[in-house]
Amino acid sequence: MATGLTLSACAPADSGSSSGQTTLNVGMASEISALIPWQQQGYNFSQNAGFTIFDTLIKFDDDGVAVPVLAESWEVSDDQTQTTLTIRDGVTFHDGNPLTAADVAYSIDIRANPELIAKYGSWALFGDAMYGSVEATDDSTVVVTTTSAFRFIDALRRVMIVPEGSADNPDFGQAPIGSGPYSFVSFDPGVKLEVASYADYWDGAPAIETLTFNTIPDIGAQASALRSGDIDALYDIQSASYSQVADVPGLTELQTGTYFSWWMTQTKTGITGSPEGRAALRYLFDSEQMNAAAYGGEGTATWNPFDETPIGIGQDVDATYDPAKAKELLDAAGLGGQTLSILALQGYEDSERMGQLLEQAAQEAGLATDFKVLSVADYLATTYTDPTWDGIVYGAGTLPFPFYDAFDYMILGYPDMAALIAQMRGASDDELASLVVEAQQLMLDDTLVLPAFVAPIRTLIPEGLTGVEATAFGDVRWGDAAFE
């Protein structure tokens, strides 16, 4: 499996004794815009820096199997409607208060209870109709009940635990309290987050005493900061830019699996709401040129990123780059001359470069274009909460993560896919495999999928830095980082 590896940073065998360094400055291209974990503003927080301040209940190993963090163990009912979690004893929050099952139940409930989701603007773990209850039955036990079968353990990977009542604290986002390996120090939104080793962390205080995440969007500035020592590590480097930092001395490459990017369609209105329109848009992608511009030629173009996993169906699409063909199909469908909206994501150089090429091709096909590069917050607000928006949007992720998540990210507003996703979320492992195959076929048959690209995910860390945990699912945890 291309993405089924977990690689941790390892110093060379002859690296010598401890460097004595107790600070670590990490650079990253995309910003952290907020620190409210139940709202999860972007992967830089929810898959990276958030794990420093907050603990989750479980994490995934390199095979996608859930392993304990704050949940020491769990039991799932035969019908997958009830999950009982046993919470680790002896854990404290950064303010010194003990972490109990009540805090865990609260942290889950603000992501599950429809009333609380609406009140606090939370990211929902499942649909409103599925919510049953979340109860702390004693100080160490939480019982979660859903109205139908649901793979609830899968959903806990990014549920970060906060003290009960945190969502009613108006200052929580400016000075968050968690139980993670690091406590909050300071935050300049979009610029820098600083955290400090938590002496009473249940799994031992981190050796790195001060950890800072710095937003540096420009690759040239990233390279300069690495060479000057202003930053020590660089998180999630775009393939097209990697050559500019690969030769910086004293660093080693940490691979975190395989990166997938794709262009997805909103399927309700406009050009992208029409099967004929979606089929025509397939001819606007010059995969070779996009690969060169976005990934320095290192990417692999595909119509179906699942084909890079054992569960792929291996079916290609008969469409090559041909704006004239796209124009012919659009005109025949009565869609010629309409406006195509294209959304790229700020901090993702590949999306911006491919978006520019896509805009040019659309104009050659006789379409007007509205090309925008949005921040993470604006991107999410537009694509997931604005029912009037239609167009093509850039998406990215890693596979395998829970397979139903991938389809949720790849398809916007398509009822048949939503129904399949609902089935996947309550399926057994054997049932899930067949549903994933069915969903891939639906994507291809109903012209829902546009070209995707597969490329390596890379982070550069100092030689001699150990304990950085990186999974093929895109999660990076710095809590055990230490210099030899």
Short mmCIF file of C-alpha atoms in Angstrom, two decimals:
data_model
loop_
_atom_site.label_atom_id
_atom_site.label_comp_id
_atom_site.label_asym_id
_atom_site.label_seq_id
_atom_site.Cartn_x
_atom_site.Cartn_y
_atom_site.Cartn_z
CA MET A 1 0.00 0.00 0.00
CA ALA A 2 1.54 3.29 -1.09
CA THR A 3 0.42 5.13 2.02
CA GLY A 4 0.60 2.38 4.62
CA LEU A 5 3.79 3.48 6.35
CA THR A 6 4.55 5.23 9.61
CA LEU A 7 8.01 6.74 9.64
CA SER A 8 9.55 8.40 12.69
CA ALA A 9 12.58 10.60 12.59
CA CYS A 10 15.74 8.67 13.36
CA ALA A 11 19.19 10.08 13.95
CA PRO A 12 22.12 8.47 12.15
CA ALA A 13 23.76 5.71 14.19
CA ASP A 14 26.88 7.82 14.76
CA SER A 15 25.08 11.07 15.54
CA GLY A 16 26.85 11.51 18.85
CA SER A 17 25.65 12.79 22.19
CA SER A 18 22.85 15.16 23.05
CA SER A 19 22.97 18.55 21.36
CA GLY A 20 21.39 20.13 24.41
CA GLN A 21 18.85 21.93 22.21
CA THR A 22 15.50 22.35 23.97
CA THR A 23 13.70 24.61 21.49
CA LEU A 24 12.18 23.72 18.15
CA ASN A 25 10.85 26.16 15.55
CA VAL A 26 8.66 24.62 12.87
CA GLY A 27 7.76 26.44 9.66
CA MET A 28 4.65 25.74 7.59
CA ALA A 29 3.11 27.25 4.50
CA SER A 30 -0.55 27.38 5.50
CA GLU A 31 -1.74 29.38 8.48
CA ILE A 32 -3.35 28.41 11.74
CA SER A 33 -6.31 30.76 11.93
CA ALA A 34 -7.89 29.65 15.22
CA LEU A 35 -7.29 27.40 18.23
CA ILE A 36 -10.83 26.19 18.91
CA PRO A 37 -10.62 22.41 18.50
CA TRP A 38 -14.33 21.71 18.09
CA GLN A 39 -14.27 23.98 15.05
CA GLN A 40 -11.00 22.57 13.63
CA GLN A 41 -9.74 25.35 11.42
CA GLY A 42 -7.57 23.61 8.84
CA TYR A 43 -5.22 20.64 8.80
CA ASN A 44 -2.24 22.59 10.16
CA PHE A 45 -4.07 22.62 13.47
CA SER A 46 -6.28 19.54 13.37
CA GLN A 47 -3.54 17.20 12.08
CA ASN A 48 -0.45 18.91 13.43
CA ALA A 49 -0.18 21.66 16.03
CA GLY A 50 -3.45 20.79 17.77
CA PHE A 51 -1.96 17.55 19.05
CA THR A 52 0.51 19.53 21.15
CA ILE A 53 -2.08 21.40 23.26
CA PHE A 54 -4.83 18.78 23.20
CA ASP A 55 -4.93 15.02 23.58
CA THR A 56 -7.29 12.90 21.55
CA LEU A 57 -8.96 9.71 22.75
CA ILE A 58 -7.30 7.52 20.12
CA LYS A 59 -4.83 7.79 17.27
CA PHE A 60 -4.26 5.61 14.21
CA ASP A 61 -1.22 3.43 13.72
CA ASP A 62 0.41 2.86 10.34
CA ASP A 63 -2.22 0.25 9.42
CA GLY A 64 -5.15 2.51 10.23
CA VAL A 65 -5.92 0.69 13.47
CA ALA A 66 -7.10 2.74 16.45
CA VAL A 67 -4.70 2.69 19.43
CA PRO A 68 -5.23 4.26 22.87
CA VAL A 69 -4.41 7.81 23.92
CA LEU A 70 -6.85 9.10 26.55
CA ALA A 71 -9.21 6.20 25.97
CA GLU A 72 -7.38 3.24 27.51
CA SER A 73 -9.90 0.78 26.08
CA TRP A 74 -13.33 0.60 24.48
CA GLU A 75 -16.15 -1.81 23.76
CA VAL A 76 -18.52 -1.62 20.81
CA SER A 77 -21.94 -3.25 20.80
CA ASP A 78 -22.64 -5.90 18.18
CA ASP A 79 -24.98 -3.57 16.30
CA GLN A 80 -22.41 -0.70 16.40
CA THR A 81 -24.87 1.68 18.04
CA GLN A 82 -23.15 1.92 21.44
CA THR A 83 -19.49 2.58 22.26
CA THR A 84 -18.21 2.43 25.84
CA LEU A 85 -14.93 4.24 26.51
CA THR A 86 -12.71 3.71 29.55
CA ILE A 87 -10.81 6.93 30.24
CA ARG A 88 -7.20 7.00 31.40
CA ASP A 89 -6.72 7.79 35.10
CA GLY A 90 -4.27 10.37 36.46
CA VAL A 91 -4.51 12.87 33.57
CA THR A 92 -4.60 16.59 34.34
CA PHE A 93 -5.37 19.67 32.31
CA HIS A 94 -2.82 22.45 32.04
CA ASP A 95 -4.57 24.39 34.82
CA GLY A 96 -3.96 21.46 37.17
CA ASN A 97 -7.54 20.18 37.27
CA PRO A 98 -8.09 16.44 36.74
CA LEU A 99 -9.46 15.21 33.43
CA THR A 100 -12.56 13.07 33.99
CA ALA A 101 -15.17 11.26 31.96
CA ALA A 102 -17.39 14.34 32.28
CA ASP A 103 -14.85 16.39 30.29
CA VAL A 104 -14.65 13.68 27.65
CA ALA A 105 -18.43 13.40 27.36
CA TYR A 106 -18.66 17.19 27.02
CA SER A 107 -15.95 17.30 24.33
CA ILE A 108 -17.75 14.64 22.32
CA ASP A 109 -21.22 16.11 22.88
CA ILE A 110 -20.34 19.53 21.45
CA ARG A 111 -19.40 17.66 18.27
CA ALA A 112 -22.40 15.30 18.30
CA ASN A 113 -25.47 16.96 19.85
CA PRO A 114 -27.29 18.90 17.10
CA GLU A 115 -28.30 21.70 19.50
CA LEU A 116 -24.73 22.19 20.72
CA ILE A 117 -23.30 21.97 17.20
CA ALA A 118 -25.61 24.81 16.13
CA LYS A 119 -24.86 26.82 19.27
CA TYR A 120 -21.06 26.56 19.09
CA GLY A 121 -20.44 26.25 15.34
CA SER A 122 -18.88 22.82 15.76
CA TRP A 123 -17.86 20.31 13.11
CA ALA A 124 -20.35 17.45 13.40
CA LEU A 125 -19.21 13.87 13.91
CA PHE A 126 -22.36 12.54 12.28
CA GLY A 127 -25.76 13.63 11.00
CA ASP A 128 -28.42 15.09 13.31
CA ALA A 129 -30.73 12.09 13.05
CA MET A 130 -28.01 9.73 14.28
CA TYR A 131 -27.53 11.40 17.66
CA GLY A 132 -28.71 9.41 20.64
CA SER A 133 -26.78 10.36 23.78
CA VAL A 134 -23.34 10.93 25.27
CA GLU A 135 -23.10 10.13 28.97
CA ALA A 136 -20.39 9.96 31.62
CA THR A 137 -21.65 7.06 33.72
CA ASP A 138 -18.84 7.46 36.29
CA ASP A 139 -15.51 9.30 36.56
CA SER A 140 -13.79 6.99 34.07
CA THR A 141 -16.54 5.74 31.73
CA VAL A 142 -18.28 7.39 28.77
CA VAL A 143 -21.08 5.74 26.82
CA VAL A 144 -21.96 7.04 23.36
CA THR A 145 -25.20 5.88 21.76
CA THR A 146 -26.28 6.46 18.16
CA THR A 147 -29.65 5.75 16.62
CA SER A 148 -28.10 3.57 13.89
CA ALA A 149 -24.85 1.73 13.26
CA PHE A 150 -21.81 4.02 13.22
CA ARG A 151 -18.04 3.37 13.21
CA PHE A 152 -17.64 5.77 16.12
CA ILE A 153 -14.04 4.90 17.05
CA ASP A 154 -12.91 6.07 13.60
CA ALA A 155 -14.43 9.48 14.33
CA LEU A 156 -12.39 10.02 17.52
CA ARG A 157 -9.06 10.58 15.78
CA ARG A 158 -9.49 14.36 15.82
CA VAL A 159 -11.81 14.86 18.80
CA MET A 160 -9.59 16.93 21.08
CA ILE A 161 -10.53 16.88 24.75
CA VAL A 162 -11.23 20.16 26.58
CA PRO A 163 -12.47 20.99 30.09
CA GLU A 164 -16.22 20.85 30.57
CA GLY A 165 -17.76 24.25 29.82
CA SER A 166 -14.94 25.46 27.54
CA ALA A 167 -17.27 26.42 24.71
CA ASP A 168 -18.98 28.97 26.97
CA ASN A 169 -15.65 30.64 27.79
CA PRO A 170 -15.29 33.60 25.38
CA ASP A 171 -11.52 33.68 25.98
CA PHE A 172 -10.89 29.99 25.29
CA GLY A 173 -9.76 30.55 21.70
CA GLN A 174 -7.16 33.09 22.86
CA ALA A 175 -5.78 30.98 25.74
CA PRO A 176 -6.88 27.36 25.30
CA ILE A 177 -6.51 24.72 28.01
CA GLY A 178 -5.94 21.10 27.11
CA SER A 179 -4.25 18.02 28.51
CA GLY A 180 -1.67 17.56 25.75
CA PRO A 181 2.11 17.40 26.03
CA TYR A 182 2.42 21.18 25.64
CA SER A 183 0.59 24.09 27.24
CA PHE A 184 -0.39 27.28 25.47
CA VAL A 185 1.98 30.29 25.63
CA SER A 186 1.00 32.73 22.88
CA PHE A 187 -0.79 32.97 19.54
CA ASP A 188 -0.66 35.49 16.72
CA PRO A 189 -3.33 34.23 14.25
CA GLY A 190 -1.88 33.44 10.86
CA VAL A 191 1.64 34.17 12.11
CA LYS A 192 2.85 32.11 15.07
CA LEU A 193 1.77 29.68 17.81
CA GLU A 194 4.08 29.05 20.78
CA VAL A 195 3.63 26.24 23.31
CA ALA A 196 5.71 25.02 26.27
CA SER A 197 6.46 21.57 27.68
CA TYR A 198 3.85 20.53 30.27
CA ALA A 199 5.72 19.23 33.32
CA ASP A 200 2.82 17.07 34.57
CA TYR A 201 1.95 15.42 31.28
CA TRP A 202 0.66 11.90 31.93
CA ASP A 203 3.09 10.34 29.44
CA GLY A 204 6.11 12.32 30.67
CA ALA A 205 7.12 15.93 30.04
CA PRO A 206 8.44 16.55 26.51
CA ALA A 207 12.18 17.09 26.16
CA ILE A 208 11.63 20.03 23.82
CA GLU A 209 10.80 22.83 26.24
CA THR A 210 9.58 25.43 23.74
CA LEU A 211 7.87 24.53 20.46
CA THR A 212 6.84 27.21 17.97
CA PHE A 213 4.84 26.91 14.74
CA ASN A 214 5.57 29.74 12.27
CA THR A 215 3.49 30.57 9.19
CA ILE A 216 5.78 31.24 6.21
CA PRO A 217 3.76 31.05 2.98
CA ASP A 218 6.59 31.73 0.51
CA ILE A 219 9.02 28.92 -0.30
CA GLY A 220 11.88 31.38 -0.77
CA ALA A 221 11.30 32.76 2.71
CA GLN A 222 11.07 29.20 4.04
CA ALA A 223 14.44 28.32 2.51
CA SER A 224 16.04 31.48 3.90
CA ALA A 225 14.62 30.79 7.36
CA LEU A 226 15.98 27.24 7.31
CA ARG A 227 19.43 28.34 6.16
CA SER A 228 19.63 31.12 8.73
CA GLY A 229 18.41 28.93 11.60
CA ASP A 230 15.27 30.99 12.20
CA ILE A 231 13.34 27.73 11.84
CA ASP A 232 14.57 24.20 12.48
CA ALA A 233 11.97 22.17 10.58
CA LEU A 234 9.57 22.66 7.68
CA TYR A 235 6.19 20.91 7.73
CA ASP A 236 4.39 19.59 4.63
CA ILE A 237 6.52 20.89 1.76
CA GLN A 238 4.92 21.18 -1.65
CA SER A 239 6.59 18.90 -4.22
CA ALA A 240 7.08 21.71 -6.73
CA SER A 241 9.08 23.65 -4.15
CA TYR A 242 11.01 20.84 -2.53
CA SER A 243 14.15 21.31 -4.62
CA GLN A 244 14.59 24.78 -3.09
CA VAL A 245 15.01 23.38 0.42
CA ALA A 246 16.21 19.80 -0.14
CA ASP A 247 19.90 20.76 -0.03
CA VAL A 248 19.79 22.67 3.27
CA PRO A 249 22.50 21.03 5.41
CA GLY A 250 21.77 19.34 8.73
CA LEU A 251 18.26 18.22 7.83
CA THR A 252 16.66 14.87 7.12
CA GLU A 253 13.49 14.06 5.23
CA LEU A 254 10.47 12.71 7.08
CA GLN A 255 7.93 11.10 4.74
CA THR A 256 4.35 10.94 5.94
CA GLY A 257 2.83 8.80 3.24
CA THR A 258 1.29 9.87 -0.04
CA TYR A 259 -0.45 13.15 -0.76
CA PHE A 260 -3.56 13.16 -2.93
CA SER A 261 -5.01 16.29 -4.49
CA TRP A 262 -8.11 16.44 -6.63
CA TRP A 263 -10.54 18.85 -8.22
CA MET A 264 -14.12 18.28 -7.18
CA THR A 265 -17.43 19.64 -8.40
CA GLN A 266 -20.36 21.09 -6.52
CA THR A 267 -23.19 19.08 -8.02
CA LYS A 268 -26.32 21.13 -7.36
CA THR A 269 -26.42 24.05 -9.80
CA GLY A 270 -24.70 25.71 -12.73
CA ILE A 271 -22.26 24.00 -15.09
CA THR A 272 -21.16 21.56 -12.40
CA GLY A 273 -24.75 20.61 -11.58
CA SER A 274 -25.15 19.13 -15.05
CA PRO A 275 -23.69 15.69 -15.95
CA GLU A 276 -22.99 17.04 -19.44
CA GLY A 277 -21.23 20.05 -17.97
CA ARG A 278 -19.12 17.91 -15.66
CA ALA A 279 -18.17 15.65 -18.56
CA ALA A 280 -17.09 18.65 -20.63
CA LEU A 281 -14.91 20.01 -17.83
CA ARG A 282 -12.79 16.87 -17.91
CA TYR A 283 -11.26 18.12 -21.16
CA LEU A 284 -9.89 21.26 -19.46
CA PHE A 285 -7.16 19.49 -17.52
CA ASP A 286 -3.68 19.39 -19.05
CA SER A 287 -2.39 16.81 -16.59
CA GLU A 288 1.19 16.89 -17.85
CA GLN A 289 1.49 20.67 -17.57
CA MET A 290 -0.30 20.71 -14.21
CA ASN A 291 2.01 18.05 -12.86
CA ALA A 292 5.06 20.03 -13.94
CA ALA A 293 3.75 23.31 -12.51
CA ALA A 294 2.34 21.95 -9.25
CA TYR A 295 4.59 19.01 -8.41
CA GLY A 296 7.79 19.57 -10.35
CA GLY A 297 6.91 16.51 -12.43
CA GLU A 298 7.02 14.25 -9.36
CA GLY A 299 3.27 13.67 -9.22
CA THR A 300 1.26 10.95 -10.89
CA ALA A 301 -1.97 11.92 -12.63
CA THR A 302 -5.01 9.71 -12.08
CA TRP A 303 -8.78 9.91 -12.36
CA ASN A 304 -9.25 7.88 -9.22
CA PRO A 305 -6.89 8.26 -6.23
CA PHE A 306 -8.28 5.06 -4.73
CA ASP A 307 -6.39 3.20 -7.44
CA GLU A 308 -3.27 3.84 -5.32
CA THR A 309 -4.76 1.64 -2.57
CA PRO A 310 -5.60 -2.09 -2.56
CA ILE A 311 -9.28 -1.17 -2.79
CA GLY A 312 -9.00 0.73 -6.11
CA ILE A 313 -10.98 -0.43 -9.14
CA GLY A 314 -8.45 0.54 -11.81
CA GLN A 315 -10.85 2.22 -14.20
CA ASP A 316 -9.61 5.14 -16.29
CA VAL A 317 -11.57 7.93 -18.01
CA ASP A 318 -11.50 8.53 -21.75
CA ALA A 319 -10.76 12.25 -21.72
CA THR A 320 -7.63 14.13 -22.75
CA TYR A 321 -6.79 17.83 -22.70
CA ASP A 322 -8.92 19.42 -25.42
CA PRO A 323 -10.55 22.84 -24.73
CA ALA A 324 -12.18 22.78 -28.18
CA LYS A 325 -13.89 19.50 -27.31
CA ALA A 326 -14.99 20.98 -23.99
CA LYS A 327 -16.49 23.97 -25.81
CA GLU A 328 -18.33 21.71 -28.22
CA LEU A 329 -19.88 19.71 -25.37
CA LEU A 330 -20.74 22.81 -23.34
CA ASP A 331 -22.41 24.49 -26.29
CA ALA A 332 -24.39 21.33 -27.09
CA ALA A 333 -25.64 21.26 -23.50
CA GLY A 334 -26.65 24.94 -23.60
CA LEU A 335 -23.92 25.85 -21.10
CA GLY A 336 -21.57 27.78 -23.36
CA GLY A 337 -20.43 31.20 -22.18
CA GLN A 338 -21.50 30.65 -18.57
CA THR A 339 -19.25 31.48 -15.62
CA LEU A 340 -17.15 28.76 -14.04
CA SER A 341 -16.14 29.40 -10.44
CA ILE A 342 -12.77 27.94 -9.41
CA LEU A 343 -11.58 27.91 -5.79
CA ALA A 344 -7.96 27.33 -4.79
CA LEU A 345 -6.65 27.24 -1.23
CA GLN A 346 -4.26 29.80 0.21
CA GLY A 347 -0.94 28.27 1.20
CA TYR A 348 -1.31 25.34 -1.21
CA GLU A 349 0.93 26.28 -4.12
CA ASP A 350 -0.25 23.32 -6.15
CA SER A 351 -3.86 24.47 -6.02
CA GLU A 352 -2.99 27.99 -7.11
CA ARG A 353 -0.79 26.86 -10.00
CA MET A 354 -3.28 24.29 -11.26
CA GLY A 355 -6.13 26.76 -10.78
CA GLN A 356 -4.41 29.27 -13.04
CA LEU A 357 -3.97 26.66 -15.78
CA LEU A 358 -7.56 25.54 -15.38
CA GLU A 359 -8.77 29.13 -15.68
CA GLN A 360 -6.86 29.60 -18.95
CA ALA A 361 -8.29 26.38 -20.38
CA ALA A 362 -11.85 27.31 -19.37
CA GLN A 363 -11.51 30.66 -21.13
CA GLU A 364 -10.24 28.87 -24.25
CA ALA A 365 -13.41 26.77 -24.07
CA GLY A 366 -15.52 29.95 -24.19
CA LEU A 367 -16.38 30.16 -20.50
CA ALA A 368 -16.16 33.18 -18.27
CA THR A 369 -14.23 32.45 -15.07
CA ASP A 370 -14.22 33.50 -11.44
CA PHE A 371 -10.94 32.26 -9.95
CA LYS A 372 -10.37 32.86 -6.24
CA VAL A 373 -7.69 31.84 -3.76
CA LEU A 374 -9.28 31.66 -0.30
CA SER A 375 -8.04 31.29 3.24
CA VAL A 376 -8.90 28.04 5.02
CA ALA A 377 -11.77 29.65 6.94
CA ASP A 378 -13.30 31.30 3.84
CA TYR A 379 -12.77 28.15 1.77
CA LEU A 380 -14.65 26.00 4.28
CA ALA A 381 -17.42 28.57 4.69
CA THR A 382 -17.91 28.78 0.95
CA THR A 383 -17.77 25.11 0.04
CA TYR A 384 -19.63 23.59 2.98
CA THR A 385 -22.08 26.21 4.22
CA ASP A 386 -23.00 28.40 1.24
CA PRO A 387 -25.84 26.66 -0.66
CA THR A 388 -25.73 29.23 -3.48
CA TRP A 389 -22.14 28.52 -4.50
CA ASP A 390 -21.38 26.34 -7.51
CA GLY A 391 -18.14 25.52 -9.27
CA ILE A 392 -14.90 23.54 -9.02
CA VAL A 393 -12.90 23.39 -5.81
CA TYR A 394 -9.48 22.04 -4.94
CA GLY A 395 -9.29 19.30 -2.33
CA ALA A 396 -6.43 17.41 -0.74
CA GLY A 397 -5.83 14.64 1.73
CA THR A 398 -4.18 11.30 2.29
CA LEU A 399 -5.32 7.75 1.71
CA PRO A 400 -6.08 5.62 3.47
CA PHE A 401 -7.91 7.59 6.09
CA PRO A 402 -11.40 6.36 6.96
CA PHE A 403 -12.58 5.74 3.42
CA TYR A 404 -15.95 7.41 3.84
CA ASP A 405 -14.13 10.63 4.80
CA ALA A 406 -12.41 10.63 1.42
CA PHE A 407 -15.69 10.59 -0.52
CA ASP A 408 -17.08 13.31 1.75
CA TYR A 409 -14.12 15.48 0.75
CA MET A 410 -14.19 14.57 -2.95
CA ILE A 411 -17.88 15.11 -3.74
CA LEU A 412 -19.99 18.14 -2.82
CA GLY A 413 -23.78 18.06 -2.83
CA TYR A 414 -24.51 14.73 -4.51
CA PRO A 415 -27.39 12.85 -2.81
CA ASP A 416 -26.54 9.37 -4.12
CA MET A 417 -23.00 9.65 -2.76
CA ALA A 418 -24.27 11.00 0.55
CA ALA A 419 -26.42 7.90 0.91
CA LEU A 420 -23.43 5.64 0.27
CA ILE A 421 -21.32 7.58 2.77
CA ALA A 422 -24.03 7.07 5.38
CA GLN A 423 -23.88 3.33 4.77
CA MET A 424 -20.08 3.30 5.02
CA ARG A 425 -20.13 4.97 8.41
CA GLY A 426 -22.05 2.09 9.92
CA ALA A 427 -20.54 -0.77 7.92
CA SER A 428 -18.38 -3.66 9.06
CA ASP A 429 -14.86 -3.86 7.60
CA ASP A 430 -16.01 -6.38 4.98
CA GLU A 431 -19.08 -4.32 4.07
CA LEU A 432 -17.00 -1.15 3.90
CA ALA A 433 -14.73 -2.57 1.22
CA SER A 434 -17.60 -3.32 -1.16
CA LEU A 435 -19.23 0.06 -0.52
CA VAL A 436 -15.98 1.86 -1.34
CA VAL A 437 -15.84 0.03 -4.65
CA GLU A 438 -19.46 1.00 -5.35
CA ALA A 439 -18.71 4.65 -4.53
CA GLN A 440 -15.73 4.71 -6.88
CA GLN A 441 -17.88 3.37 -9.69
CA LEU A 442 -20.52 6.01 -8.99
CA MET A 443 -17.87 8.74 -9.12
CA LEU A 444 -16.70 7.62 -12.52
CA ASP A 445 -20.06 6.71 -14.06
CA ASP A 446 -21.79 9.94 -13.04
CA THR A 447 -18.88 12.17 -14.14
CA LEU A 448 -18.33 13.36 -10.57
CA VAL A 449 -14.56 13.02 -10.58
CA LEU A 450 -12.00 15.28 -12.19
CA PRO A 451 -8.27 14.57 -12.45
CA ALA A 452 -6.36 13.86 -9.26
CA PHE A 453 -2.64 13.83 -8.50
CA VAL A 454 -0.56 11.66 -6.23
CA ALA A 455 2.70 13.00 -4.78
CA PRO A 456 4.97 12.41 -1.76
CA ILE A 457 4.29 14.21 1.53
CA ARG A 458 7.50 15.57 3.03
CA THR A 459 8.58 17.33 6.19
CA LEU A 460 12.19 18.34 6.87
CA ILE A 461 13.47 17.93 10.43
CA PRO A 462 16.92 18.36 12.00
CA GLU A 463 19.29 15.40 11.95
CA GLY A 464 19.38 13.91 15.42
CA LEU A 465 15.77 14.81 16.21
CA THR A 466 13.92 11.71 17.34
CA GLY A 467 10.37 10.91 18.39
CA VAL A 468 8.44 12.83 15.75
CA GLU A 469 5.48 10.61 14.97
CA ALA A 470 4.14 10.89 11.44
CA THR A 471 1.50 8.64 9.92
CA ALA A 472 0.36 7.93 6.40
CA PHE A 473 -2.92 9.56 7.37
CA GLY A 474 -1.26 12.99 7.46
CA ASP A 475 -1.11 13.35 11.25
CA VAL A 476 2.16 14.64 12.72
CA ARG A 477 2.73 14.60 16.48
CA TRP A 478 5.69 16.45 18.01
CA GLY A 479 5.08 15.52 21.65
CA ASP A 480 7.94 13.01 21.98
CA ALA A 481 10.44 15.02 19.93
CA ALA A 482 13.93 15.21 21.43
CA PHE A 483 17.45 15.95 20.23
CA GLU A 484 19.94 13.16 20.71
#
